[in-house]
Tab-separated table of C-alpha atoms in Angstrom:
chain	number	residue	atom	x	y	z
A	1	UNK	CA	71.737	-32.176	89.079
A	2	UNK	CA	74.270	-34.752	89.908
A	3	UNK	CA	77.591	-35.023	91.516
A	4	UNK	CA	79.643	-34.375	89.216
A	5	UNK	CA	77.603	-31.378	87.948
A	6	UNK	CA	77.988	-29.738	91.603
A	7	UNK	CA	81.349	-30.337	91.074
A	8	UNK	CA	81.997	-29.142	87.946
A	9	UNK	CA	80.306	-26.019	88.754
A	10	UNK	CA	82.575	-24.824	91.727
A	11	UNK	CA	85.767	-26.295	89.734
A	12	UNK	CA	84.505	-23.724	86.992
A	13	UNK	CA	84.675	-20.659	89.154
A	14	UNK	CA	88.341	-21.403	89.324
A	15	UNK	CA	90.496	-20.883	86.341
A	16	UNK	CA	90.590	-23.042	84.111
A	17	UNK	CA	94.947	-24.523	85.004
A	18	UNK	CA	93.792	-23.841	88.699
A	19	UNK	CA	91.039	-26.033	88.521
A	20	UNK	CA	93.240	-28.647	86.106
A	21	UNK	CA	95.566	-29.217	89.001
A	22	UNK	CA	93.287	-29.113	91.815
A	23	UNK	CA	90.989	-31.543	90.217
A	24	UNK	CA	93.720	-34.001	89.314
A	25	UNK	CA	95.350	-33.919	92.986
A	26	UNK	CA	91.870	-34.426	94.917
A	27	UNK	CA	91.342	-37.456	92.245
A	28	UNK	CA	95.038	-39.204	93.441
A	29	UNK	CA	94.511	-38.200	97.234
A	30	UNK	CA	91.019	-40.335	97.003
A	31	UNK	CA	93.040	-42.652	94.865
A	32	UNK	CA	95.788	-42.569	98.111
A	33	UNK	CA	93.331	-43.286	101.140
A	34	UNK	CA	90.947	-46.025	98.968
A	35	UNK	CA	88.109	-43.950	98.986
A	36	UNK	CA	88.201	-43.288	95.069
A	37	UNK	CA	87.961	-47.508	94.283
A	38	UNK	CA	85.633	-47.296	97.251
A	39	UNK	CA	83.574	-44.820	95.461
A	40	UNK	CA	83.618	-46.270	91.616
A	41	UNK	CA	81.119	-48.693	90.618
A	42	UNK	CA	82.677	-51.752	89.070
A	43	UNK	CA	84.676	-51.362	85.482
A	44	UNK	CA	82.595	-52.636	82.524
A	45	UNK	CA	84.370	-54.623	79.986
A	46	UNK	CA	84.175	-54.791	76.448
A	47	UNK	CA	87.770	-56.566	75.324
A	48	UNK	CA	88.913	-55.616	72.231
A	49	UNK	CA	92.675	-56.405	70.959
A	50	UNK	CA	94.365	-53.674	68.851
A	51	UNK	CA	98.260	-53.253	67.762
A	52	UNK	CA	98.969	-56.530	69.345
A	53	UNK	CA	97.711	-55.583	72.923
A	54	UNK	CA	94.616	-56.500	74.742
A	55	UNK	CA	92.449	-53.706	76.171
A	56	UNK	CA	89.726	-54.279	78.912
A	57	UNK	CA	87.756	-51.668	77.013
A	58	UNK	CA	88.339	-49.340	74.000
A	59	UNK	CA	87.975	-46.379	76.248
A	60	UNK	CA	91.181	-44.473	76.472
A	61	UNK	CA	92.112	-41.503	78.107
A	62	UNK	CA	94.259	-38.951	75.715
A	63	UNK	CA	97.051	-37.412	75.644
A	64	UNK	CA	97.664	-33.733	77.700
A	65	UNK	CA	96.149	-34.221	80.915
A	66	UNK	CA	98.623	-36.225	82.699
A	67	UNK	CA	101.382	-35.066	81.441
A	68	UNK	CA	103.863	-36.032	84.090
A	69	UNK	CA	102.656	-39.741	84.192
A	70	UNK	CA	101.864	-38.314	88.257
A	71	UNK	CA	97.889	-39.525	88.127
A	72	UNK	CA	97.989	-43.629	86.543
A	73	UNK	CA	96.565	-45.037	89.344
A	74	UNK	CA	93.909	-42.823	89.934
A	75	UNK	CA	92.488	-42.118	86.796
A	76	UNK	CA	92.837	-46.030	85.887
A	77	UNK	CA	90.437	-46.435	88.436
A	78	UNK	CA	87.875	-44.423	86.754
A	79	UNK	CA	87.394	-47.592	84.089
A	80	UNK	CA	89.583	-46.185	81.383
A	81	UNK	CA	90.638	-49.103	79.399
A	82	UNK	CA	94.215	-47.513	78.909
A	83	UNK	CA	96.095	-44.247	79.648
A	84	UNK	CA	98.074	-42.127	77.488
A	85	UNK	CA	100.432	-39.605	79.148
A	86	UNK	CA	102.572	-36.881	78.218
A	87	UNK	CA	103.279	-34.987	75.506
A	88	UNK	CA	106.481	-35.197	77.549
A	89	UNK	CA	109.863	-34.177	75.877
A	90	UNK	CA	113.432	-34.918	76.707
A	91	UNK	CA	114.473	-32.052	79.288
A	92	UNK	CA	111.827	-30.620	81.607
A	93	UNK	CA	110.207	-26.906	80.200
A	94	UNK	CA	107.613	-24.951	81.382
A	95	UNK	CA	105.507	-24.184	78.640
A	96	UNK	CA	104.049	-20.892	77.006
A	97	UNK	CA	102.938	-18.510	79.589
A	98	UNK	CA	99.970	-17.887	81.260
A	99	UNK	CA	96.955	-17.848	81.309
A	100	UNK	CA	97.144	-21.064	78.265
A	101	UNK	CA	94.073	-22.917	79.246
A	102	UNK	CA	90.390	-21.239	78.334
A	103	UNK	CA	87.110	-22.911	78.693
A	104	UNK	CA	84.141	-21.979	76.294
A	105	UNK	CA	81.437	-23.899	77.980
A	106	UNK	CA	78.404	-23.047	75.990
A	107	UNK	CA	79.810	-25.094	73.478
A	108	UNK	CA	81.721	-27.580	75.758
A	109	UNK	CA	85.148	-26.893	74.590
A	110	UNK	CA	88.232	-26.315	75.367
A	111	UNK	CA	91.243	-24.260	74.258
A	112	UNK	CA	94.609	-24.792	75.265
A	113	UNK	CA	98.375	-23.283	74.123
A	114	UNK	CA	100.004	-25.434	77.226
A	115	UNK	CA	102.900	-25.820	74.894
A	116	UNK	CA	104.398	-29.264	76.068
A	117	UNK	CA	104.871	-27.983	79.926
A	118	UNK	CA	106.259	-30.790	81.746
A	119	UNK	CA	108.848	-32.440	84.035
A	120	UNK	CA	110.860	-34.013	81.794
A	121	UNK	CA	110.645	-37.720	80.449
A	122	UNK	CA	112.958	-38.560	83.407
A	123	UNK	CA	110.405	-37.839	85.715
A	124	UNK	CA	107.860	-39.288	83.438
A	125	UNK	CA	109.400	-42.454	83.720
A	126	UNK	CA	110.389	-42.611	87.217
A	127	UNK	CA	106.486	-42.553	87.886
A	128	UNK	CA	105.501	-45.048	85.257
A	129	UNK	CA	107.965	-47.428	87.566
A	130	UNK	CA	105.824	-46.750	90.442
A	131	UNK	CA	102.059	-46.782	88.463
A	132	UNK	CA	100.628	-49.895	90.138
A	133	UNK	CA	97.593	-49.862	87.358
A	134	UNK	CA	96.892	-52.847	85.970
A	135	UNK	CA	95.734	-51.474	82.542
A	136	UNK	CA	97.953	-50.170	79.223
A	137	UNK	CA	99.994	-47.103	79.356
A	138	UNK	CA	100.883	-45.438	75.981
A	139	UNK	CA	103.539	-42.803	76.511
A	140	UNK	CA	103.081	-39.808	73.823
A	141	UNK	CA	106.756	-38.043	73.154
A	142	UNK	CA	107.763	-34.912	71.679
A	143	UNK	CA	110.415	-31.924	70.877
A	144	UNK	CA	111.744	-29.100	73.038
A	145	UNK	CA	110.305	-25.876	71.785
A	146	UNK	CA	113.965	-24.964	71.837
A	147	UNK	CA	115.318	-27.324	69.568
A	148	UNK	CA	114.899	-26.480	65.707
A	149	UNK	CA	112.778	-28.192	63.772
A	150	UNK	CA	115.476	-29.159	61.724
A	151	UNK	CA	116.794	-30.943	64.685
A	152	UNK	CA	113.440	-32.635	66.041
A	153	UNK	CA	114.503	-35.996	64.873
A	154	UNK	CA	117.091	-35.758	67.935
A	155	UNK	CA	114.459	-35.173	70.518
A	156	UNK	CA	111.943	-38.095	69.343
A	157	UNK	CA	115.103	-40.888	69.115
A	158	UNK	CA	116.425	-39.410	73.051
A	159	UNK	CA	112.484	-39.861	73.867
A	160	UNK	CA	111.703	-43.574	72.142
A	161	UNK	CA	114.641	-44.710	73.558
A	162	UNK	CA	114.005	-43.908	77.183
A	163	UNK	CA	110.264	-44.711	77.199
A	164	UNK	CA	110.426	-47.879	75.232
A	165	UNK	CA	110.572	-50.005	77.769
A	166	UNK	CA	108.243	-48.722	80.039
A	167	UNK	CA	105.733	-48.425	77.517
A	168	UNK	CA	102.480	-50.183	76.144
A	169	UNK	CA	102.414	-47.940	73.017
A	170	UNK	CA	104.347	-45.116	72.220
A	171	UNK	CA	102.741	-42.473	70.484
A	172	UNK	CA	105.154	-39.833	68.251
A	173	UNK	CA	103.276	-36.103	68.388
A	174	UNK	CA	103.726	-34.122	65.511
A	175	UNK	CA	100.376	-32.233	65.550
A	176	UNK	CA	100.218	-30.397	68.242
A	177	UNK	CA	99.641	-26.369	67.219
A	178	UNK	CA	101.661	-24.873	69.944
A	179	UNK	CA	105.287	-25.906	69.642
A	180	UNK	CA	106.183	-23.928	66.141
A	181	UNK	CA	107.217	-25.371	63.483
A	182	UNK	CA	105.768	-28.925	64.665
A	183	UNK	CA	102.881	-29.580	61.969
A	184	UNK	CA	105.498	-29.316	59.021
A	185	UNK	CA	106.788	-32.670	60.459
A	186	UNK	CA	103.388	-34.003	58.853
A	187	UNK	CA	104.860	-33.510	55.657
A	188	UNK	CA	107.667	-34.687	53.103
A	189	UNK	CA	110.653	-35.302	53.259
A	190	UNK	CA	110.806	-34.418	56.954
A	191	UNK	CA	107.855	-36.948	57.611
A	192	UNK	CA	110.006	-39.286	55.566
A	193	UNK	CA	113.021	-39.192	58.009
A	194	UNK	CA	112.022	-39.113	61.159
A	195	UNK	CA	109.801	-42.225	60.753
A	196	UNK	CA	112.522	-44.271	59.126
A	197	UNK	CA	114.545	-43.453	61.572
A	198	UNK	CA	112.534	-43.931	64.372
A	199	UNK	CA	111.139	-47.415	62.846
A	200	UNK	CA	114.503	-48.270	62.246
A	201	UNK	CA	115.049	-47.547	66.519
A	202	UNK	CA	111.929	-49.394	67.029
A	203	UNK	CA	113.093	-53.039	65.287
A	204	UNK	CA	116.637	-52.192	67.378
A	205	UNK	CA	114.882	-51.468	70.786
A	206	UNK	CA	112.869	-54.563	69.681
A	207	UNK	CA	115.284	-56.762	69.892
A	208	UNK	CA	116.871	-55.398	72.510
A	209	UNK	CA	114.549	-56.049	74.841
A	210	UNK	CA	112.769	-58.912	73.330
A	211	UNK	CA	109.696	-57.143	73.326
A	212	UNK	CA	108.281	-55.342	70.360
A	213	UNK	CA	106.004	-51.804	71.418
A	214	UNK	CA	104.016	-50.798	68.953
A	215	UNK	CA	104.543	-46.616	67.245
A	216	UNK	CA	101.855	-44.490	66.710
A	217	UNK	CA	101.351	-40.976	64.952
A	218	UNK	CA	98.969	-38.524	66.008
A	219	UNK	CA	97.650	-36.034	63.375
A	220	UNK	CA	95.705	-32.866	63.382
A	221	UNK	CA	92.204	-32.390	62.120
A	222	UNK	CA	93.379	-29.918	59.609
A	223	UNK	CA	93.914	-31.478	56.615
A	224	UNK	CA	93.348	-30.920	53.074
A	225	UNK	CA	92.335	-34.340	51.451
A	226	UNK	CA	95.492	-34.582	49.689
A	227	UNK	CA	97.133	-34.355	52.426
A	228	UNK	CA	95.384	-37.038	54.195
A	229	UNK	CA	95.930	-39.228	51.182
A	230	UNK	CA	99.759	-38.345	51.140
A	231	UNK	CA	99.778	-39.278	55.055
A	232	UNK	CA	98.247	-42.152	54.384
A	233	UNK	CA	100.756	-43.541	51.907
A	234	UNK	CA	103.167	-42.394	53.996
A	235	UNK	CA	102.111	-44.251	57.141
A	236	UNK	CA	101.578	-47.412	54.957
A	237	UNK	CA	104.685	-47.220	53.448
A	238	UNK	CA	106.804	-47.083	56.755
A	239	UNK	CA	104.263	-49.931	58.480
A	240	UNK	CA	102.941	-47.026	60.978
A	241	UNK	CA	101.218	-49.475	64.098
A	242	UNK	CA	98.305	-47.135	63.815
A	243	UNK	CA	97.181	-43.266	63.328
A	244	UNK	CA	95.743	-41.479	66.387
A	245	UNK	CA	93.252	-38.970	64.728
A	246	UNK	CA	93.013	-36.653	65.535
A	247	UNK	CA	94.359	-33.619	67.771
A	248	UNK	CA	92.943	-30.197	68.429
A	249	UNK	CA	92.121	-27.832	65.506
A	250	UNK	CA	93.125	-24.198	64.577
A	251	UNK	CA	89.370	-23.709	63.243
A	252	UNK	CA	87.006	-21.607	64.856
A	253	UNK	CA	84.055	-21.410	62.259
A	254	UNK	CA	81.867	-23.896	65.041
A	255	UNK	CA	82.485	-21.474	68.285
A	256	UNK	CA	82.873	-17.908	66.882
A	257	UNK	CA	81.545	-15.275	68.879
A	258	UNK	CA	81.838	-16.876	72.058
A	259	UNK	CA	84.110	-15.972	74.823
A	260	UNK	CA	87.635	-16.722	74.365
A	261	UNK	CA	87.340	-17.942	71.298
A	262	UNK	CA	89.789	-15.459	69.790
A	263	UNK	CA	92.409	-17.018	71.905
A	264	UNK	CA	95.209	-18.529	70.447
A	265	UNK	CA	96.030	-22.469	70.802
A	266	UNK	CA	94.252	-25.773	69.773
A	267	UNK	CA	90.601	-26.158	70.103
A	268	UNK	CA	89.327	-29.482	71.356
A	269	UNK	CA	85.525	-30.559	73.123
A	270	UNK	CA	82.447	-30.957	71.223
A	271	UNK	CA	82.786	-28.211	68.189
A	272	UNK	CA	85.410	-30.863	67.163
A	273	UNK	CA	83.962	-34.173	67.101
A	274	UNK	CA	82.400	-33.853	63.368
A	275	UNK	CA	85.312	-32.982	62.096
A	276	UNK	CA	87.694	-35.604	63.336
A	277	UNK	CA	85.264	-37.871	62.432
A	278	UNK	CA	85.505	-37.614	58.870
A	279	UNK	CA	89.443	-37.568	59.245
A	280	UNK	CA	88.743	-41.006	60.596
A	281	UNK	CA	85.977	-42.262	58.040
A	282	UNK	CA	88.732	-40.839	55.274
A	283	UNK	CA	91.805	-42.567	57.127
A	284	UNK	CA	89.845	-45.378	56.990
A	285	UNK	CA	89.282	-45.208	53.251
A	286	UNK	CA	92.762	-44.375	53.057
A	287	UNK	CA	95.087	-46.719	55.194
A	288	UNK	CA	95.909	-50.569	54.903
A	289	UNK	CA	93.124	-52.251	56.153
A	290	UNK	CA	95.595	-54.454	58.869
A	291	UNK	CA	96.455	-50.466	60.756
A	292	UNK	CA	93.934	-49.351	63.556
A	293	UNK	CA	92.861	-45.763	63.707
A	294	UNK	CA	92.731	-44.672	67.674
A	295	UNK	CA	89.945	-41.806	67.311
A	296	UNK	CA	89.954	-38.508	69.606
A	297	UNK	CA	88.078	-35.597	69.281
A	298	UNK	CA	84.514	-33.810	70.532
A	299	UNK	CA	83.613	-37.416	72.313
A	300	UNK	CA	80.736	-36.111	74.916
A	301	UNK	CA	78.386	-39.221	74.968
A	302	UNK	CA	78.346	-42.549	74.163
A	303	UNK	CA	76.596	-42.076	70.070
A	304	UNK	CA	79.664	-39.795	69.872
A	305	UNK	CA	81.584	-42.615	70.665
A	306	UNK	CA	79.772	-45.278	68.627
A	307	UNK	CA	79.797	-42.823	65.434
A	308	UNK	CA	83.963	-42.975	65.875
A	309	UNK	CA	83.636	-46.840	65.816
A	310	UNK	CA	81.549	-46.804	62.485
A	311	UNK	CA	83.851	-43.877	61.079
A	312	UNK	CA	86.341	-46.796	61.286
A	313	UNK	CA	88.291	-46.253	64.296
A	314	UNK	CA	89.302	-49.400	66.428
A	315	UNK	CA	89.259	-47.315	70.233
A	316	UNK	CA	88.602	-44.300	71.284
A	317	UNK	CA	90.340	-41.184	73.340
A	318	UNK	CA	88.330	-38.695	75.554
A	319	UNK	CA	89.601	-35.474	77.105
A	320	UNK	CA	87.669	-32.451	77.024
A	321	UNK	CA	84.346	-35.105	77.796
A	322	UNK	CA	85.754	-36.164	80.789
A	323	UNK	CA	85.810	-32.596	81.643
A	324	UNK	CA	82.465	-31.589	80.438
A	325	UNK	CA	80.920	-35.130	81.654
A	326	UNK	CA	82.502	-36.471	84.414
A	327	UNK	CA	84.035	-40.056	84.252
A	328	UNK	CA	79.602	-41.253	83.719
A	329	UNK	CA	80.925	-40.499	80.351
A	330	UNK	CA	83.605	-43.317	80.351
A	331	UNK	CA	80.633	-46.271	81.648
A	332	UNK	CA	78.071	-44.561	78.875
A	333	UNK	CA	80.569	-45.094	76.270
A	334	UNK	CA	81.855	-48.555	76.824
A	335	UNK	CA	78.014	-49.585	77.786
A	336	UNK	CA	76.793	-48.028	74.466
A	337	UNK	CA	79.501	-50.216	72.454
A	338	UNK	CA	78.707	-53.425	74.639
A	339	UNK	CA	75.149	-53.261	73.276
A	340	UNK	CA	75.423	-51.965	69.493
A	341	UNK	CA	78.809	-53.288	68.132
């Protein structure tokens, strides 16, 4: 049994928020005294260059478990090749209530119904400021569960427009299953507006600041084909700087029976990774050949990776690995690409 294993095992006994924010504040007090660079073997490198940007590696950490933007540093220093933080929105909320975070580790998985708890993208970018990491940060924006989804366009413009500047890549989350009414922003019309208006924002904050950051979309795994295909046209259409496929999923069919299963939220970890894969291998099909796919979902080793890559996807986000395999997981993946792509 390794480290991490030990480690895991006591964090386990805790539940499962307890041990999310005990975990994360031993990582930046290492980070603080030296002893976590101290402690990490050197990053390996694979360069890749995607949406305009150059990444050290195409390992990326997702979206959801630093939302606050409070952990760069540290978790840079675990080799990721770039950080994605949030979902934050534009005035601080607490989330659903607790308990919103369940394990299921006999099938290495994780559900959550966190419901966009956070700080506040005010906060969020005050510590972006102060991030000292040298690698790229993609800030991933949403609504206030107490604005209407008839009014969501609002909260995305009041979030591009503060993070724009301070971001690598700005990712626009409209698949998350625990703010209501979100996933119908997948769709029609409403798809329609908010990315014309946002893309319109974009070429203005552009040349604002004489920079251009790249927009993505994330999407859920649960899709009907057409759908996909209707995404797809959609994203095309509206010159989308790539699709981040996908986030958690509403199906149980893969862990029924097992404990805390029933509960209600999004379902991400290993039970997840064959279906997000074939959202990617159908993007793929599906989207202009010139618009990377980022690919999350059920990535425990570095094949899971590898099968992401040949899906189609141009990098890759882990989460619920990290969890389940300690940062190893983020060397295994990057050394399994360095040797068969």
């Amino acid at each position: 049994m390794n480290i991490y294993s030990l480690l895991r095992e006591m964090m386990f006994r805790l539940d499962a928020e307890t041990a999310h924010h005990f975990g994360l504040n031993s990582l930046k007090w290492l980070e603080m005294t030296g002893l976590l660079r101290l402690a990490m073997p050197r990053p390996l490198h694979k360069p890749v260059r995607v949406m305009g940007l150059e990444f050290a590696n195409p390992v990326g950490l997702a979206a959801g478990l630093d939302k606050n933007a409070d952990y760069i540093d540290a978790l840079a220093l675990l080799g990721f090749g770039f950080v994605e933080v949030g979902t934050v929105t534009p005035r601080p909320q607490p989330g659903n209530t607790k308990p919103r975070l369940f394990r299921l580790p006999e099938a290495e998985a994780i559900i959550n119904r966190m419901g966009f708890n956070n700080l506040g993208v005010d906060h969020l970018i005050e510590q972006v400021q102060i991030a000292d990491a040298k690698t790229n940060i993609g800030i991933n924006i949403g609504k206030n569960f107490d604005t209407p989804v008839a009014n969501a366009l609002d909260d995305y413009l009041i979030g591009l427009n503060k993070v724009y500047q301070h971001a690598d890549y700005v990712t626009i989350n409209i698949s998350s299953p625990n703010t209501p009414g979100l996933r119908s922003l997948q769709f029609g019309q409403a798809l329609d507006e908010l990315l014309d208006a946002l893309k319109n924002t974009q070429a203005n904050l552009a040349a604002k600041y004489e920079r251009y950051v790249p927009m993505t979309v994330k999407v859920a795994p649960d899709l009907t084909p057409e759908e996909l295909l209707q995404l797809a046209e959609t994203f095309g259409r509206f010159k989308v700087d790539a699709v981040i496929a996908t986030n958690t999923t509403l199906d149980r069919s893969a862990v029924e029976g097992l404990k805390n299963a029933d509960e209600a939220g999004g379902l991400s970890g290993r039970p997840l990774l064959a279906s997000s894969t074939e959202v990617v291998r159908q993007f793929r099909q599906a989207l202009p050949e010139d618009m990377p796919i980022i690919a999350a979902g059920g990535i425990n080793s570095g094949d899971d990776a590898l099968a992401k890559i040949e899906a189609g996807a141009a990098l890759v986000q882990i989460y619920s690995g990290l969890i389940y395999q300690g940062p190893a997981l983020i060397r295994d993946i990057v050394k399994t690409l360095q040797q068969r792509t």
